[in-house]
Amino acid sequence: EVQLLESGGGLVQTGGSLRLSCAASGFTFSSYVMSWVRQAPGKGLEWVSGISGGSGSTYYADSVKGRFTISRDNSKNTLFLQMNTLRAEDTAVYYCAKEGAWFGDRIDNWGQGTLVTASS
Amino acid sequence: EVVMTQSPATLYVSPGERATLSCRASQSVKNNLAWYQHRPGQAPRLLIYGASTRATGIPARFTGSGSGTEFTLTINSLQSEDFVVYYCQQYYKWPPVTFGGGTKVEIK
């Protein structure tokens, strides 16, 4: 059974930093694209960033480019999202998501999410 | 960026009846369209991919159709657990993949 467990969320001042983690199990982690998707309060889903299985390719939404960095440790089956210079509009539940072997595929498993609140 | 528009925002349906949810893409996404079900406080769940293929374990009362720019999710014989929010997503033109704003199915 695929399991994705996010951690690292919390309350942070605007301008601050936070690092999210996602522990994966139940599948061959290194073979799949992994992504982060967020949902702001009262809003819909927004794709944030994705990384290929071997970490050779990464992509970001324009809204986070230059501030967020996605990475993964395939030896520990863990996905990360380093979030710097946080803004109030980054406040959201952040979901870890498993895609296919390459980008441009559906998300077939999601984590439960971790809440990030950026406030002054 | 492909803009996905879902309608209606809220759909009122009686238990046991049929719900029809719409999703429109601002340009063709061929059949690279997925539907997700999202219960509050839970992980979203993949229902449909490839516009019409049910994901593993999804009941047959969920049906997806359409291609190009117009898509439909039909839920037959609505059960109590079906009254939640549904999102469509295109994964044809990326980055970014994009989601619709969601349709909330409520009890009439």
Short mmCIF file of C-alpha atoms in Angstrom, two decimals:
data_model
loop_
_atom_site.label_atom_id
_atom_site.label_comp_id
_atom_site.label_asym_id
_atom_site.label_seq_id
_atom_site.Cartn_x
_atom_site.Cartn_y
_atom_site.Cartn_z
CA GLU A 1 0.00 0.00 0.00
CA VAL A 2 1.34 3.41 -0.99
CA GLN A 3 1.77 5.78 1.94
CA LEU A 4 2.87 9.40 1.87
CA LEU A 5 3.36 11.18 5.18
CA GLU A 6 4.11 14.89 5.25
CA SER A 7 5.71 16.74 8.14
CA GLY A 8 7.36 20.06 8.88
CA GLY A 9 4.43 22.41 8.62
CA GLY A 10 3.73 25.09 11.18
CA LEU A 11 3.46 28.78 11.92
CA VAL A 12 6.22 30.99 10.54
CA GLN A 13 6.65 34.72 10.22
CA THR A 14 6.38 36.24 6.77
CA GLY A 15 9.86 36.38 5.30
CA GLY A 16 10.86 33.26 7.18
CA SER A 17 11.72 29.73 6.05
CA LEU A 18 10.33 26.25 6.51
CA ARG A 19 11.30 22.81 5.24
CA LEU A 20 8.63 20.24 4.49
CA SER A 21 9.32 16.52 4.30
CA CYS A 22 7.33 13.63 2.85
CA ALA A 23 8.17 10.06 3.84
CA ALA A 24 7.11 7.59 1.16
CA SER A 25 6.57 3.84 1.35
CA GLY A 26 4.88 1.03 -0.53
CA PHE A 27 6.42 1.68 -3.96
CA THR A 28 9.78 2.10 -5.71
CA PHE A 29 10.27 5.74 -4.77
CA SER A 30 13.11 6.48 -7.18
CA SER A 31 11.03 5.44 -10.20
CA TYR A 32 8.39 8.14 -9.91
CA VAL A 33 7.93 11.85 -10.32
CA MET A 34 6.97 13.46 -7.03
CA SER A 35 5.23 16.78 -6.59
CA TRP A 36 3.90 19.24 -4.04
CA VAL A 37 0.37 20.58 -4.42
CA ARG A 38 -1.17 23.13 -2.06
CA GLN A 39 -4.60 24.33 -1.07
CA ALA A 40 -5.01 27.79 0.44
CA PRO A 41 -7.90 28.32 2.88
CA GLY A 42 -11.18 28.32 0.98
CA LYS A 43 -9.43 27.85 -2.35
CA GLY A 44 -8.82 25.06 -4.84
CA LEU A 45 -5.77 22.95 -5.56
CA GLU A 46 -2.59 24.54 -6.93
CA TRP A 47 0.43 22.61 -8.21
CA VAL A 48 3.61 23.99 -6.63
CA SER A 49 6.59 21.96 -7.82
CA GLY A 50 7.67 18.60 -9.25
CA ILE A 51 10.88 16.56 -9.41
CA SER A 52 11.85 13.61 -11.58
CA GLY A 53 12.77 10.24 -10.11
CA GLY A 54 16.49 10.80 -10.46
CA SER A 55 16.32 14.49 -9.45
CA GLY A 56 17.61 15.56 -12.85
CA SER A 57 14.57 17.68 -13.66
CA THR A 58 12.66 20.08 -11.45
CA TYR A 59 9.81 22.44 -12.19
CA TYR A 60 8.12 25.22 -10.23
CA ALA A 61 4.98 27.30 -10.36
CA ASP A 62 5.72 30.93 -11.20
CA SER A 63 4.32 31.93 -7.80
CA VAL A 64 7.14 30.13 -5.94
CA LYS A 65 10.01 30.18 -8.44
CA GLY A 66 13.19 31.50 -6.86
CA ARG A 67 11.86 31.05 -3.32
CA PHE A 68 11.08 27.31 -3.05
CA THR A 69 13.39 24.37 -3.78
CA ILE A 70 12.23 20.80 -4.27
CA SER A 71 14.59 17.90 -3.65
CA ARG A 72 14.53 14.21 -2.81
CA ASP A 73 16.67 11.59 -1.10
CA ASN A 74 16.01 8.29 -2.83
CA SER A 75 18.12 6.40 -0.30
CA LYS A 76 15.65 7.47 2.40
CA ASN A 77 12.49 7.54 0.27
CA THR A 78 11.91 11.14 1.24
CA LEU A 79 10.76 14.22 -0.65
CA PHE A 80 11.51 17.75 0.54
CA LEU A 81 10.33 21.29 -0.09
CA GLN A 82 12.52 24.12 1.17
CA MET A 83 10.41 27.25 1.40
CA ASN A 84 12.18 30.60 1.82
CA THR A 85 10.95 34.18 1.95
CA LEU A 86 7.48 32.99 2.86
CA ARG A 87 4.54 35.25 2.12
CA ALA A 88 1.06 35.38 3.61
CA GLU A 89 -0.27 33.98 0.33
CA ASP A 90 1.83 30.83 0.82
CA THR A 91 -0.47 29.88 3.71
CA ALA A 92 -1.99 26.56 2.71
CA VAL A 93 -2.17 22.85 3.30
CA TYR A 94 0.70 21.31 1.37
CA TYR A 95 0.20 17.84 -0.11
CA CYS A 96 2.88 15.44 -1.22
CA ALA A 97 1.84 13.71 -4.43
CA LYS A 98 3.02 10.69 -6.46
CA GLU A 99 2.75 10.91 -10.23
CA GLY A 100 3.91 8.58 -12.99
CA ALA A 101 7.30 7.65 -14.35
CA TRP A 102 7.60 11.06 -16.04
CA PHE A 103 5.90 14.43 -15.85
CA GLY A 104 2.53 14.98 -17.46
CA ASP A 105 0.67 12.22 -15.67
CA ARG A 106 -2.14 11.93 -13.18
CA ILE A 107 -1.55 11.97 -9.43
CA ASP A 108 -2.47 8.53 -8.22
CA ASN A 109 -1.58 8.96 -4.54
CA TRP A 110 -1.67 11.91 -2.17
CA GLY A 111 -0.57 12.47 1.41
CA GLN A 112 -2.86 13.85 4.12
CA GLY A 113 -1.18 17.24 3.97
CA THR A 114 0.66 19.54 6.35
CA LEU A 115 -0.50 23.06 7.20
CA VAL A 116 1.81 26.01 6.64
CA THR A 117 0.77 29.35 8.07
CA ALA A 118 2.83 32.44 7.19
CA SER A 119 1.85 35.44 9.24
CA SER A 120 3.35 38.60 10.62
CA GLU B 1 -1.05 27.93 -18.83
CA VAL B 2 -4.22 25.93 -19.44
CA VAL B 3 -7.13 27.34 -17.44
CA MET B 4 -9.62 24.76 -16.16
CA THR B 5 -13.15 25.93 -15.38
CA GLN B 6 -15.57 23.77 -13.42
CA SER B 7 -19.31 24.26 -13.24
CA PRO B 8 -21.36 24.62 -11.26
CA ALA B 9 -19.45 25.67 -8.17
CA THR B 10 -22.09 23.99 -6.01
CA LEU B 11 -24.46 21.26 -7.14
CA TYR B 12 -27.51 20.29 -5.12
CA VAL B 13 -28.62 16.70 -5.62
CA SER B 14 -30.85 14.30 -3.71
CA PRO B 15 -29.41 11.03 -2.42
CA GLY B 16 -29.94 8.27 -4.96
CA GLU B 17 -30.10 10.72 -7.85
CA ARG B 18 -27.51 11.50 -10.52
CA ALA B 19 -24.94 14.30 -10.42
CA THR B 20 -23.38 15.74 -13.57
CA LEU B 21 -20.24 17.86 -13.12
CA SER B 22 -18.62 19.81 -15.95
CA CYS B 23 -15.03 20.80 -16.62
CA ARG B 24 -13.83 22.97 -19.49
CA ALA B 25 -10.26 23.56 -20.64
CA SER B 26 -9.11 26.83 -22.22
CA GLN B 27 -7.38 24.79 -24.96
CA SER B 28 -7.36 21.18 -25.99
CA VAL B 29 -5.84 18.78 -23.47
CA LYS B 30 -6.79 15.74 -25.58
CA ASN B 31 -7.79 13.09 -23.04
CA ASN B 32 -5.18 14.01 -20.42
CA LEU B 33 -7.79 14.81 -17.80
CA ALA B 34 -8.22 13.46 -14.27
CA TRP B 35 -10.94 13.81 -11.66
CA TYR B 36 -10.30 13.78 -7.92
CA GLN B 37 -12.58 13.52 -4.92
CA HIS B 38 -11.60 15.54 -1.85
CA ARG B 39 -13.09 15.10 1.60
CA PRO B 40 -12.27 17.79 4.19
CA GLY B 41 -9.18 16.93 6.17
CA GLN B 42 -8.32 13.98 3.98
CA ALA B 43 -6.04 13.26 1.08
CA PRO B 44 -7.59 13.83 -2.34
CA ARG B 45 -8.44 10.58 -4.13
CA LEU B 46 -7.99 9.84 -7.83
CA LEU B 47 -11.30 8.81 -9.39
CA ILE B 48 -10.81 9.02 -13.16
CA TYR B 49 -7.78 9.44 -15.45
CA GLY B 50 -7.42 9.53 -19.19
CA ALA B 51 -10.80 11.31 -19.12
CA SER B 52 -12.73 8.05 -18.78
CA THR B 53 -10.70 5.34 -17.02
CA ARG B 54 -11.71 4.57 -13.46
CA ALA B 55 -8.84 4.33 -11.01
CA THR B 56 -8.33 1.17 -9.00
CA GLY B 57 -11.13 0.52 -6.53
CA ILE B 58 -13.42 3.29 -7.77
CA PRO B 59 -17.08 2.22 -7.91
CA ALA B 60 -18.78 1.90 -11.28
CA ARG B 61 -21.24 4.69 -10.40
CA PHE B 62 -18.45 7.17 -11.25
CA THR B 63 -18.15 7.76 -15.01
CA GLY B 64 -15.93 10.19 -16.88
CA SER B 65 -16.39 11.33 -20.46
CA GLY B 66 -15.23 13.94 -22.94
CA SER B 67 -12.10 14.94 -24.80
CA GLY B 68 -10.42 18.07 -26.08
CA THR B 69 -11.90 20.91 -24.05
CA GLU B 70 -15.16 19.56 -22.62
CA PHE B 71 -15.35 16.92 -19.90
CA THR B 72 -18.01 15.49 -17.64
CA LEU B 73 -18.00 13.50 -14.43
CA THR B 74 -21.26 11.66 -13.80
CA ILE B 75 -22.05 10.13 -10.44
CA ASN B 76 -25.02 7.79 -10.53
CA SER B 77 -27.14 6.90 -7.52
CA LEU B 78 -25.43 9.31 -5.11
CA GLN B 79 -24.42 7.83 -1.78
CA SER B 80 -23.96 9.83 1.45
CA GLU B 81 -20.17 9.64 1.13
CA ASP B 82 -20.30 11.25 -2.32
CA PHE B 83 -21.36 14.66 -1.01
CA VAL B 84 -17.92 16.26 -1.06
CA VAL B 85 -15.77 18.34 -3.44
CA TYR B 86 -14.56 17.24 -6.88
CA TYR B 87 -11.68 18.67 -8.92
CA CYS B 88 -10.65 18.17 -12.51
CA GLN B 89 -7.00 18.42 -13.57
CA GLN B 90 -5.28 18.59 -16.92
CA TYR B 91 -1.84 17.04 -17.29
CA TYR B 92 -1.32 17.50 -21.03
CA LYS B 93 0.43 20.85 -21.07
CA TRP B 94 2.98 21.23 -18.27
CA PRO B 95 4.41 22.81 -16.34
CA PRO B 96 2.19 23.64 -14.72
CA VAL B 97 -0.46 20.98 -14.52
CA THR B 98 -3.62 22.87 -13.59
CA PHE B 99 -6.77 22.18 -11.62
CA GLY B 100 -10.29 23.46 -11.88
CA GLY B 101 -11.78 25.47 -9.03
CA GLY B 102 -13.82 22.53 -7.79
CA THR B 103 -17.49 21.55 -7.60
CA LYS B 104 -19.04 20.93 -4.22
CA VAL B 105 -21.87 18.38 -4.28
CA GLU B 106 -24.40 19.08 -1.55
CA ILE B 107 -27.56 17.35 -0.39
CA LYS B 108 -30.73 18.81 -1.83
#
